[in-house]
C-alpha positions as CSV (number, residue, x, y, z in Angstrom):
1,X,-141.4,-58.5,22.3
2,X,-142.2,-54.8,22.8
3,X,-140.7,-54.1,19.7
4,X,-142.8,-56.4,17.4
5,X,-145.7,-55.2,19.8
6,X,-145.2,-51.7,18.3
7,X,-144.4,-52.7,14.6
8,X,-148.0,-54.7,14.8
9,X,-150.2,-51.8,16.0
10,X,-148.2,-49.4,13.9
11,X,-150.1,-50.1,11.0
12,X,-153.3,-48.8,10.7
13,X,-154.9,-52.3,9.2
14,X,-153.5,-54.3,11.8
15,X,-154.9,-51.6,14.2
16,X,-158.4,-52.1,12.7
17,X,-158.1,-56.3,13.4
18,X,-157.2,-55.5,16.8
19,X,-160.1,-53.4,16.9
20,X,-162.6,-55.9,15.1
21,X,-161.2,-58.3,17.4
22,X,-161.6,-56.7,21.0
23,X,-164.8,-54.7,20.8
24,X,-166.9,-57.7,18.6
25,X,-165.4,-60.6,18.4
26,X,-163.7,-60.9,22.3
27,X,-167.9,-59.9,23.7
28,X,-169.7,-62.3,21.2
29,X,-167.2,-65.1,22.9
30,X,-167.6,-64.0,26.3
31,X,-171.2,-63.8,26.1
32,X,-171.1,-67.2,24.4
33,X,-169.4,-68.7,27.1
34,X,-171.2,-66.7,29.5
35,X,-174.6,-68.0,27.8
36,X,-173.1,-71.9,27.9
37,X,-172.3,-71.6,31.7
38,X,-175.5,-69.9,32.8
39,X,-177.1,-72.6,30.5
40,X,-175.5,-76.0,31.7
41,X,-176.2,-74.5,35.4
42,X,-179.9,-74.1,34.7
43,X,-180.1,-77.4,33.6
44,X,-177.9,-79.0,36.2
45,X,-180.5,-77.0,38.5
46,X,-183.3,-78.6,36.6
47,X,-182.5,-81.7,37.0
48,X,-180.9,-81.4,40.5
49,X,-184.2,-80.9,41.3
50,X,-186.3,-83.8,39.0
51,X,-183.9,-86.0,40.7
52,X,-184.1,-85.0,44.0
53,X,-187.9,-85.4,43.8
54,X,-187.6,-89.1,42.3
55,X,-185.1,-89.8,44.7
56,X,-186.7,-88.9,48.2
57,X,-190.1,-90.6,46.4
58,X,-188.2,-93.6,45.4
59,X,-186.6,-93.3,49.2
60,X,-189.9,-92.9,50.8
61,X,-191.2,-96.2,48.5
62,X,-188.4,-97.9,49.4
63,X,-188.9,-98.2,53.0
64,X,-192.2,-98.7,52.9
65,X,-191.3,-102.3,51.0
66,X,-188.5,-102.4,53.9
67,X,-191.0,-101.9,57.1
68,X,-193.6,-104.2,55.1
69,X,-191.0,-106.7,54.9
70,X,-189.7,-107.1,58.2
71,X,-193.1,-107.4,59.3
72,X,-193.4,-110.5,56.7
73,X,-190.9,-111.4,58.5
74,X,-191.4,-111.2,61.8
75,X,-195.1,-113.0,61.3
76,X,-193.0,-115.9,60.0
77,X,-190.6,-115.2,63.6
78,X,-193.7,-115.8,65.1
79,X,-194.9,-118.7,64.4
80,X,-195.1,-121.2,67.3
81,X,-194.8,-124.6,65.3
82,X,-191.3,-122.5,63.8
83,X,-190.1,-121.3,67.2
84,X,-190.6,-125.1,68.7
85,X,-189.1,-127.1,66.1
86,X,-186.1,-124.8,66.5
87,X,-186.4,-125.1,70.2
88,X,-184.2,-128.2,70.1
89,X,-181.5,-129.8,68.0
90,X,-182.6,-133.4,66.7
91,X,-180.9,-136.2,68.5
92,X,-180.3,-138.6,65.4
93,X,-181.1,-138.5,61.8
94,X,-184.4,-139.8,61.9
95,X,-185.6,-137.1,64.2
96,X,-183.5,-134.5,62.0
97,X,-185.5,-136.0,59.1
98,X,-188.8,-135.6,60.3
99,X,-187.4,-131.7,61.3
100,X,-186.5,-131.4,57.8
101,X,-190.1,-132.5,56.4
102,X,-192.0,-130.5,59.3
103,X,-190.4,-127.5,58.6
104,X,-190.5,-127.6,55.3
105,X,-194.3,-127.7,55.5
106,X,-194.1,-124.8,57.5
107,X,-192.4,-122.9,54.9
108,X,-194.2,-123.7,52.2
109,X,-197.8,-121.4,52.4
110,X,-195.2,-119.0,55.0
111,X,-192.4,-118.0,53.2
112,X,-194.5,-116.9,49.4
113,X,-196.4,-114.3,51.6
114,X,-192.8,-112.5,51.9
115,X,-192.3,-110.3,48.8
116,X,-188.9,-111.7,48.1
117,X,-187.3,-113.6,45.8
118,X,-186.6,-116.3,47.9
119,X,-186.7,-117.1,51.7
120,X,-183.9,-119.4,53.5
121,X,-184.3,-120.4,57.4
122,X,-181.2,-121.4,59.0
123,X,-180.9,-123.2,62.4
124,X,-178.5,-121.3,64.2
125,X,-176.2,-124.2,63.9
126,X,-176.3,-125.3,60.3
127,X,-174.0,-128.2,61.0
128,X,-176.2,-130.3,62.6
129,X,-178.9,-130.1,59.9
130,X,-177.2,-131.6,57.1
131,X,-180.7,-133.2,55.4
132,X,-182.5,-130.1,55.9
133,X,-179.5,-127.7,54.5
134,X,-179.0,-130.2,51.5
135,X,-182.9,-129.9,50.6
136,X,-182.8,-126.1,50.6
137,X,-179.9,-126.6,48.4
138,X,-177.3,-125.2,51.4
139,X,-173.9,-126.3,52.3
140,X,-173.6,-127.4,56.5
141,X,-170.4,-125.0,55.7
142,X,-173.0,-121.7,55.7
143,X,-172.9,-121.3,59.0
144,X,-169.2,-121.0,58.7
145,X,-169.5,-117.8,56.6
146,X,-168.9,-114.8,57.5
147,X,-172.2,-113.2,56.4
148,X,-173.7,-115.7,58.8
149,X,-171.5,-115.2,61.7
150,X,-171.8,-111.6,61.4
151,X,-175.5,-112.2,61.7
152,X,-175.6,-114.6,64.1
153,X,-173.5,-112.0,66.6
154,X,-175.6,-109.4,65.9
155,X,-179.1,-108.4,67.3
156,X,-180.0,-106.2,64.5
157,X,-180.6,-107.4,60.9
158,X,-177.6,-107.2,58.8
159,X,-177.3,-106.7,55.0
160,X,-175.3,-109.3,52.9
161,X,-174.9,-109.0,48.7
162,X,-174.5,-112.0,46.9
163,X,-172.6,-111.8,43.7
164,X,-173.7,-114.3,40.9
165,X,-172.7,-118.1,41.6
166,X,-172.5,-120.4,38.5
167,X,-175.3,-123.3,39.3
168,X,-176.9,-120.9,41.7
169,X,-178.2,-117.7,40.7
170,X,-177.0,-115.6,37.8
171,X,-177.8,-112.1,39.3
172,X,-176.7,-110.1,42.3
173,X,-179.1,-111.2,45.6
174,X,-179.2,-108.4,48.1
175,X,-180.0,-110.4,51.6
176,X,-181.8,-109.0,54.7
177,X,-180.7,-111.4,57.2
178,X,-182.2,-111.6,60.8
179,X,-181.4,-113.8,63.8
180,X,-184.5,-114.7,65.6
181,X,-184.5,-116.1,69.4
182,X,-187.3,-117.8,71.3
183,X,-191.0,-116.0,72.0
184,X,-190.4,-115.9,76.0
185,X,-186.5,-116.3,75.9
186,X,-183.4,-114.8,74.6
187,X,-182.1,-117.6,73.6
188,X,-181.1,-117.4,69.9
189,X,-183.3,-120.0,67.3
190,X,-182.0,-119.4,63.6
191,X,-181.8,-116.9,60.9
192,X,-184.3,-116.0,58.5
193,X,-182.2,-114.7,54.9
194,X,-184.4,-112.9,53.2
195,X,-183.3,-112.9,49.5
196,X,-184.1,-109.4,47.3
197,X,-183.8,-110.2,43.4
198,X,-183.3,-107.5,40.7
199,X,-186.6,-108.0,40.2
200,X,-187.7,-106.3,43.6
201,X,-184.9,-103.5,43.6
202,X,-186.2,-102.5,39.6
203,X,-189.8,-101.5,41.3
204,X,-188.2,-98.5,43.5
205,X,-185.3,-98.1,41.9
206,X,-186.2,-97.6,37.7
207,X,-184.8,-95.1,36.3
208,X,-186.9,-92.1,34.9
209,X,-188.2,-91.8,31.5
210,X,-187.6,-87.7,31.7
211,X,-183.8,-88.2,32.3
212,X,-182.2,-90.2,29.5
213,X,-179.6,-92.2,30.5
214,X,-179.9,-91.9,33.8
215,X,-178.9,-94.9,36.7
216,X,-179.9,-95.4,39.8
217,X,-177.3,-96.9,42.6
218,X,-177.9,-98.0,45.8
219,X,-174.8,-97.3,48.0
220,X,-174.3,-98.2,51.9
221,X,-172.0,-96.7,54.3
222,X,-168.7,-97.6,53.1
223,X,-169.6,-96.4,49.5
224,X,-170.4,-100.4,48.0
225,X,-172.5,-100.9,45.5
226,X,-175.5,-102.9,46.3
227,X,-177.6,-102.2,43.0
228,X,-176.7,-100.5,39.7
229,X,-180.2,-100.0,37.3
230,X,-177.5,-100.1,34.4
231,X,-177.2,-103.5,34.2
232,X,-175.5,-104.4,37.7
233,X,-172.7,-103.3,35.9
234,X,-171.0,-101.6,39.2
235,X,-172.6,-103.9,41.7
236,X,-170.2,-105.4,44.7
237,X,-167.9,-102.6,43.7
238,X,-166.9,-99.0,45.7
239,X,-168.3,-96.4,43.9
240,X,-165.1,-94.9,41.5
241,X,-165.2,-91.4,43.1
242,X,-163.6,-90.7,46.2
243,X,-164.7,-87.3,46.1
244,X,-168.3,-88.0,45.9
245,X,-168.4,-90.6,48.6
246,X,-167.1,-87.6,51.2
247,X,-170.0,-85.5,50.3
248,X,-172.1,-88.3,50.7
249,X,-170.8,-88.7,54.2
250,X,-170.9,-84.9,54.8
251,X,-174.6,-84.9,54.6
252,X,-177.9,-85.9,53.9
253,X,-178.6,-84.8,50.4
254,X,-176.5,-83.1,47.4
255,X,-175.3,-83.1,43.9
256,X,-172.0,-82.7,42.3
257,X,-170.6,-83.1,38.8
258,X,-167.8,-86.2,39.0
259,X,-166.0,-87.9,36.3
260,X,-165.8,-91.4,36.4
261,X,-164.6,-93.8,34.1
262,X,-164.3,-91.3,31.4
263,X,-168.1,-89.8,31.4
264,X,-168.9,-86.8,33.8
265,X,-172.3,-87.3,35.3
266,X,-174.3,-84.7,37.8
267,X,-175.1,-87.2,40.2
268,X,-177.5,-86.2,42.9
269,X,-177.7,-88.7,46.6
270,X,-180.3,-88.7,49.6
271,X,-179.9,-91.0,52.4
272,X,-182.3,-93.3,53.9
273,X,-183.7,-93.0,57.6
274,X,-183.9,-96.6,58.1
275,X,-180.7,-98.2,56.8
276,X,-177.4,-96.4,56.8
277,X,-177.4,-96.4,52.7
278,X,-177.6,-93.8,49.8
279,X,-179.7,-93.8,47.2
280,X,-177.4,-92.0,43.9
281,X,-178.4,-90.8,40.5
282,X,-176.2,-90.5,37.6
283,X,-177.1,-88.6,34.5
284,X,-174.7,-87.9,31.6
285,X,-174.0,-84.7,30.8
286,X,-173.4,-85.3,27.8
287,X,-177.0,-86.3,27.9
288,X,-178.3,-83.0,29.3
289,X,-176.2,-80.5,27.3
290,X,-177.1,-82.2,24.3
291,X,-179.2,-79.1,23.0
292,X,-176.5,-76.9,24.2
293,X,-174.0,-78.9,22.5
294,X,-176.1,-78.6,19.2
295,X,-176.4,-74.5,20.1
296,X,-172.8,-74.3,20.4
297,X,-172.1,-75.9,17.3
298,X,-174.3,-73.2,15.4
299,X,-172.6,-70.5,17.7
300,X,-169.1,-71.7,16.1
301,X,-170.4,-71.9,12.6
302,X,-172.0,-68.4,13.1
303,X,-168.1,-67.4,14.6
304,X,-166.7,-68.9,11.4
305,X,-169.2,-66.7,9.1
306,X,-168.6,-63.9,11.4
307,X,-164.8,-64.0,10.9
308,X,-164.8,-65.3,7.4
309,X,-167.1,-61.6,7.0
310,X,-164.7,-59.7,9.1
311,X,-161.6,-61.0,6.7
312,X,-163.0,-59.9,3.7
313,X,-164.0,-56.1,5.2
314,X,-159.8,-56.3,6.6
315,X,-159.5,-56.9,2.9
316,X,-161.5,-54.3,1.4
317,X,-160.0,-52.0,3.9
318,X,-157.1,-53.0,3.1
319,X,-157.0,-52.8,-0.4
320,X,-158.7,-49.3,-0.8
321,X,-157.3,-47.9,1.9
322,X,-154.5,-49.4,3.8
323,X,-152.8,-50.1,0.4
324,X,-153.0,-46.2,-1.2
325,X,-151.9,-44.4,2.1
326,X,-148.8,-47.0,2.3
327,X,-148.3,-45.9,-1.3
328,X,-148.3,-42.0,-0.2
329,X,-146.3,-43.3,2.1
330,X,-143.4,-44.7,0.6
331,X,-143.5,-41.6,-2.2
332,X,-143.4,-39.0,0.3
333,X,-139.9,-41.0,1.6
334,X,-138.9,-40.8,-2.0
335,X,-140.0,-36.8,-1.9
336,X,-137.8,-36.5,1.2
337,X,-135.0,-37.4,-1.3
338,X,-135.4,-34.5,-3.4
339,X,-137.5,-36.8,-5.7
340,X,-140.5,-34.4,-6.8
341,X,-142.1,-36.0,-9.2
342,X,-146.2,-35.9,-9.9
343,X,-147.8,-38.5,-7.7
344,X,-150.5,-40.8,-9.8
345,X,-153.9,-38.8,-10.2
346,X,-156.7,-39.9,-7.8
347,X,-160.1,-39.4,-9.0
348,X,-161.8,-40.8,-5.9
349,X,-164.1,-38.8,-3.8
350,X,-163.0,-39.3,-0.4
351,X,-160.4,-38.4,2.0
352,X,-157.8,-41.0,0.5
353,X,-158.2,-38.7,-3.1
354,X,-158.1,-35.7,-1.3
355,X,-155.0,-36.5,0.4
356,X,-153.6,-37.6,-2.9
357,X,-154.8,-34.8,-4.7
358,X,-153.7,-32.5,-1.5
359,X,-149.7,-34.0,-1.8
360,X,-149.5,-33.7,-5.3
361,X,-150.4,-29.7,-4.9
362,X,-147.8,-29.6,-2.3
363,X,-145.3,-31.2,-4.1
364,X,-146.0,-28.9,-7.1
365,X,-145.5,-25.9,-4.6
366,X,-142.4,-27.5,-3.1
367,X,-141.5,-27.9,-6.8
368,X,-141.7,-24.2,-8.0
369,X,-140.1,-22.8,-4.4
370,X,-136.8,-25.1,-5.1
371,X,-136.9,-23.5,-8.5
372,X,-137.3,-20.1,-7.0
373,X,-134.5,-20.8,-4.8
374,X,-132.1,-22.1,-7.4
375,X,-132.9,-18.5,-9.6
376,X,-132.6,-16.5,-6.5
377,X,-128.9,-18.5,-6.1
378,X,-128.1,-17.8,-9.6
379,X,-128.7,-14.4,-9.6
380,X,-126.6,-14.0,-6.2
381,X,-123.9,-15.8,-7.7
382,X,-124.0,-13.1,-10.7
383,X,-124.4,-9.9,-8.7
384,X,-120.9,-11.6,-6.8
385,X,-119.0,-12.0,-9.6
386,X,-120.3,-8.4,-10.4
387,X,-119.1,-7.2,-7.2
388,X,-116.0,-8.8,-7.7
389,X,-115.3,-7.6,-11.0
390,X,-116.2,-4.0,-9.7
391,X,-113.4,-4.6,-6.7
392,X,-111.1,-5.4,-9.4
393,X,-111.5,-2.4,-11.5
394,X,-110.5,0.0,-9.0
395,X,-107.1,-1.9,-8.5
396,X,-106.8,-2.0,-12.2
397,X,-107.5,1.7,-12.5
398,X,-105.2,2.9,-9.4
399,X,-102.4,0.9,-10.6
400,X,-102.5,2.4,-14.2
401,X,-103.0,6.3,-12.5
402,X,-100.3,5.2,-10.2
403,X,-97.8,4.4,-13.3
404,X,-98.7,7.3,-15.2
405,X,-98.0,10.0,-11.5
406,X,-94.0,7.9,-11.7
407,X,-93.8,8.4,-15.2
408,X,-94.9,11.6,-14.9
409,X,-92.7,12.7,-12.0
410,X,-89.9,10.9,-13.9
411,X,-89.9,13.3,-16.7
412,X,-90.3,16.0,-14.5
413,X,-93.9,16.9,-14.6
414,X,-94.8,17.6,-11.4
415,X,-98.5,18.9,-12.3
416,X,-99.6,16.3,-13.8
417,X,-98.1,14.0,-11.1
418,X,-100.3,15.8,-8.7
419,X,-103.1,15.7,-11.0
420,X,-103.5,11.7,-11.5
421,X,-102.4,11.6,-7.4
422,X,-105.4,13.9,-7.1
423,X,-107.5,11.8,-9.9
424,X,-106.9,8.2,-8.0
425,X,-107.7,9.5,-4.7
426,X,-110.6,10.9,-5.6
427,X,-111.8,7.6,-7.1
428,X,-110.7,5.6,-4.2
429,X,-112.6,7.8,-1.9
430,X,-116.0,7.6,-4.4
431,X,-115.7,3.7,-4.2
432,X,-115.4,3.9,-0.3
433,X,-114.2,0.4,0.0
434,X,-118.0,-0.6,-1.2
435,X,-119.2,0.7,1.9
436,X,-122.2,2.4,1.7
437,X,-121.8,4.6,4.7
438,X,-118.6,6.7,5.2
439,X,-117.5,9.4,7.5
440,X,-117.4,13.4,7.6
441,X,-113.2,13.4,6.9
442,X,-113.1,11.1,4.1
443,X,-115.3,13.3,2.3
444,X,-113.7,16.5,3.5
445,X,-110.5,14.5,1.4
446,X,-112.7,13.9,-2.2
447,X,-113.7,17.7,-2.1
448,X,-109.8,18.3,-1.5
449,X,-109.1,16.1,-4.5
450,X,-111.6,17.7,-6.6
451,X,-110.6,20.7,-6.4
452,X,-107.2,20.1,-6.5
453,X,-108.6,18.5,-10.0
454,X,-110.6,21.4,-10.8
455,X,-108.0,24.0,-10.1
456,X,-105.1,22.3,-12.5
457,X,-107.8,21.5,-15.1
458,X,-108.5,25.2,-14.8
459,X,-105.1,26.5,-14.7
460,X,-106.6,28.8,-11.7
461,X,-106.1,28.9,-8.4
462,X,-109.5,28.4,-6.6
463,X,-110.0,29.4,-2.7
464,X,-112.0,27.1,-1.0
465,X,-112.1,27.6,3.0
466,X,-112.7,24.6,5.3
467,X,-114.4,25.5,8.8
């Protein structure tokens, strides 16, 4: 791995897309990205904020309809002609009858002052009311529920959500359900069902026209849904996001990006004060970052350009300069062969023709200093064969002067024995072995020899006196 490392920034135009790639191309991402986070937080943050503000209005709206409701209620609690027809159970139908038609008339101008959808009164023992329950289109079976027994346990109101019923209704009905006792006893009279439509939850809970896409959910403790402004499509189901429902429980406001059923929403809670429940907003991301989505888009088409532009300058660079110095390259290997041939003549201007022009004088230098050095070894190879003859000629001549002393001394001519002995000493002491420096007795000896020459070429005998 090293190894490849080293063979890719070896080269000098892989070196210069390394370097187009960390000092522009690596910042222009990270700022991109950089620029996309910053931007998705600052409008997460924007709308944290918008929904907050709708929320804790929509809260505060809310409860208002709440309090003004129980106090519908508890007028209808109130009435006396209510409180003693439920004071006692009828004793046979015909006084059940007549509790059927009186307090139906009771209903009838009470129970449209209540801003509900509908409003049911239930003796707190349905069973023995079977005309009444079958007019308000009941079962005696209700009070067997357990929505009615919870209530009917309970001294606070209690919440119940009715899922559609074919013949019945065919929308969720959220119920506030209340048990009532007497006016000056404890003794429990019936429960008042108070029946919230759609219709009612759409007036607090709509969602805003400045966030597209956005729902509205109204949660209780346990994390059911008991409205969804999208079409009740998660109504009377827990909310799909385990995560979410512990923040919700670890406080009284927040937001958090989840993911549920394949979309990630910022969804943003507050709770109520008077009911234990949790009004939620959901709003697409996708929705929010749609500019950004569209500014990322030209961001990658700009990248594209960007490195489309960047290839064809790795090209140019490439081709008019990466190229020619590989060229030098490779014929400088060749040069290293003993190949010195001209390199091509470069009429650019810049350093690459410089450098071409700059090698090709060199190698014409190199050139003319091997030729120079093969003369220079020519003529040493003469001046040793010279030498070598000249060693030769000496051995030639002393063995001819030595022949001619035994021939001489063979006939009997001792003088002229002497005089070649004399003659070939002398020349072997003038030659001095080649040596150019020689010593005080070996040319005491050639003056001896001379002499000796001198004095039989003379026929005289010279004096000569050594000190």
């Amino acid at each position: 791995m090293n190894k490849v490392s080293l063979r890719f920034t070896s080269s000098f135009r892989n070196r210069m897309i390394l370097i187009f790639f960390m000092i522009i191309i690596v910042p222009f991402l990270l700022f991109a990205y950089y620029a996309h986070i910053k931007s998705i937080e600052g409008i997460s943050h924007a709308n944290t904020t918008m929904s907050m503000s709708y929320l804790q209005q929509a809260r505060k709206n809310f409860e208002i309809y709440l309090n003004s409701v129980n106090d519908q209620v508890n007028d209808l609690i109130g009435n006396k002609q209510l409180q003693e027809l439920l004071e006692k159970e009828p004793g046979n139908q015909a006084e059940e009858e007549a509790f059927t038609v009186n307090l139906l008339t009771i209903l009838y101008p009470s129970t449209p002052l209540i801003d509900a959808f509908r409003v049911h009164v239930y003796p707190i023992n349905p069973s023995h009311y079977p005309s009444y329950m079958s007019t308000i289109g009941e079962s005696v079976e209700v009070g067997e529920e357990e929505w009615f027994l919870e209530s009917k346990a309970s001294i606070s109101p209690t919440w119940h959500l009715s899922m559609p019923q074919r013949g019945k209704y065919s929308k969720p009905l959220l119920s506030y359900v209340k048990r009532f006792s007497g006016l000056y006893d404890q003794i429990p009279r019936g429960i008042i069902a108070t029946d919230l439509s759609e219709d009612q939850l759409k007036r607090f809970f709509s969602p805003s026209d400045q966030l597209i896409e956005q729902k509205l959910l109204l949660l209780n403790d346990e994390g059911m849904i008991f409205f969804d402004s999208g079409r009740n499509e998660w109504t009377g189901s827990l909310l799909p996001s385990p995560r979410f429902n512990e923040l919700i429980h670890s406080g009284r406001e927040g937001s958090q990006s989840i993911t549920m059923e394949g979309t990630t929403y910022l969804a943003t809670f507050v709770k109520m004060d008077s009911v234990p429940w949790s009004i939620v907003s959901l709003t697409p991301l996708q929705e929010l970052t749609g500019t950004i989505d569209e500014i990322n888009r030209l961001l990658i088409i700009f990248l594209i350009i960007y490195l489309i532009c960047c290839l064809g300058v790795v090209v140019y660079i490439t081709i008019n300069y990466t190229q020619p110095i590989a060229k030098l390259v490779r014929l400088m290997r060749r040069m290293e062969t003993g190949d010195f041939r001209q390199l091509p003549y470069s009429s650019r201007g810049d350093e690459v023709g410089w450098l071409y022009r700059g090698v090709n004088s060199l190698t014409q230098r190199i050139e003319g200093l091997v030729e120079e050095a093969s003369r220079s070894e020519r003529k040493k190879k003469e001046l040793e064969f010279q030498v070598l003859s000249h060693q030769i000629n000496p051995h030639f001549l002393y063995n001819t002067l030595e022949s001619i002393r035994w021939k001489a001394e063979s006939h009997g001519r001792s003088d002229i024995s002497e005089m070649v002995s004399a003659l070939g000493n002398l020349l072997r002491l003038s030659l001095n072995q080649g040596n150019e420096i020689t010593t005080l007795a070996r040319e005491i000896e050639q003056v001896k020899a001379y002499v000796l020459i001198e004095q039989a070429r003379m026929g005289q005998t010279v004096r000569i006196l050594y000190a």
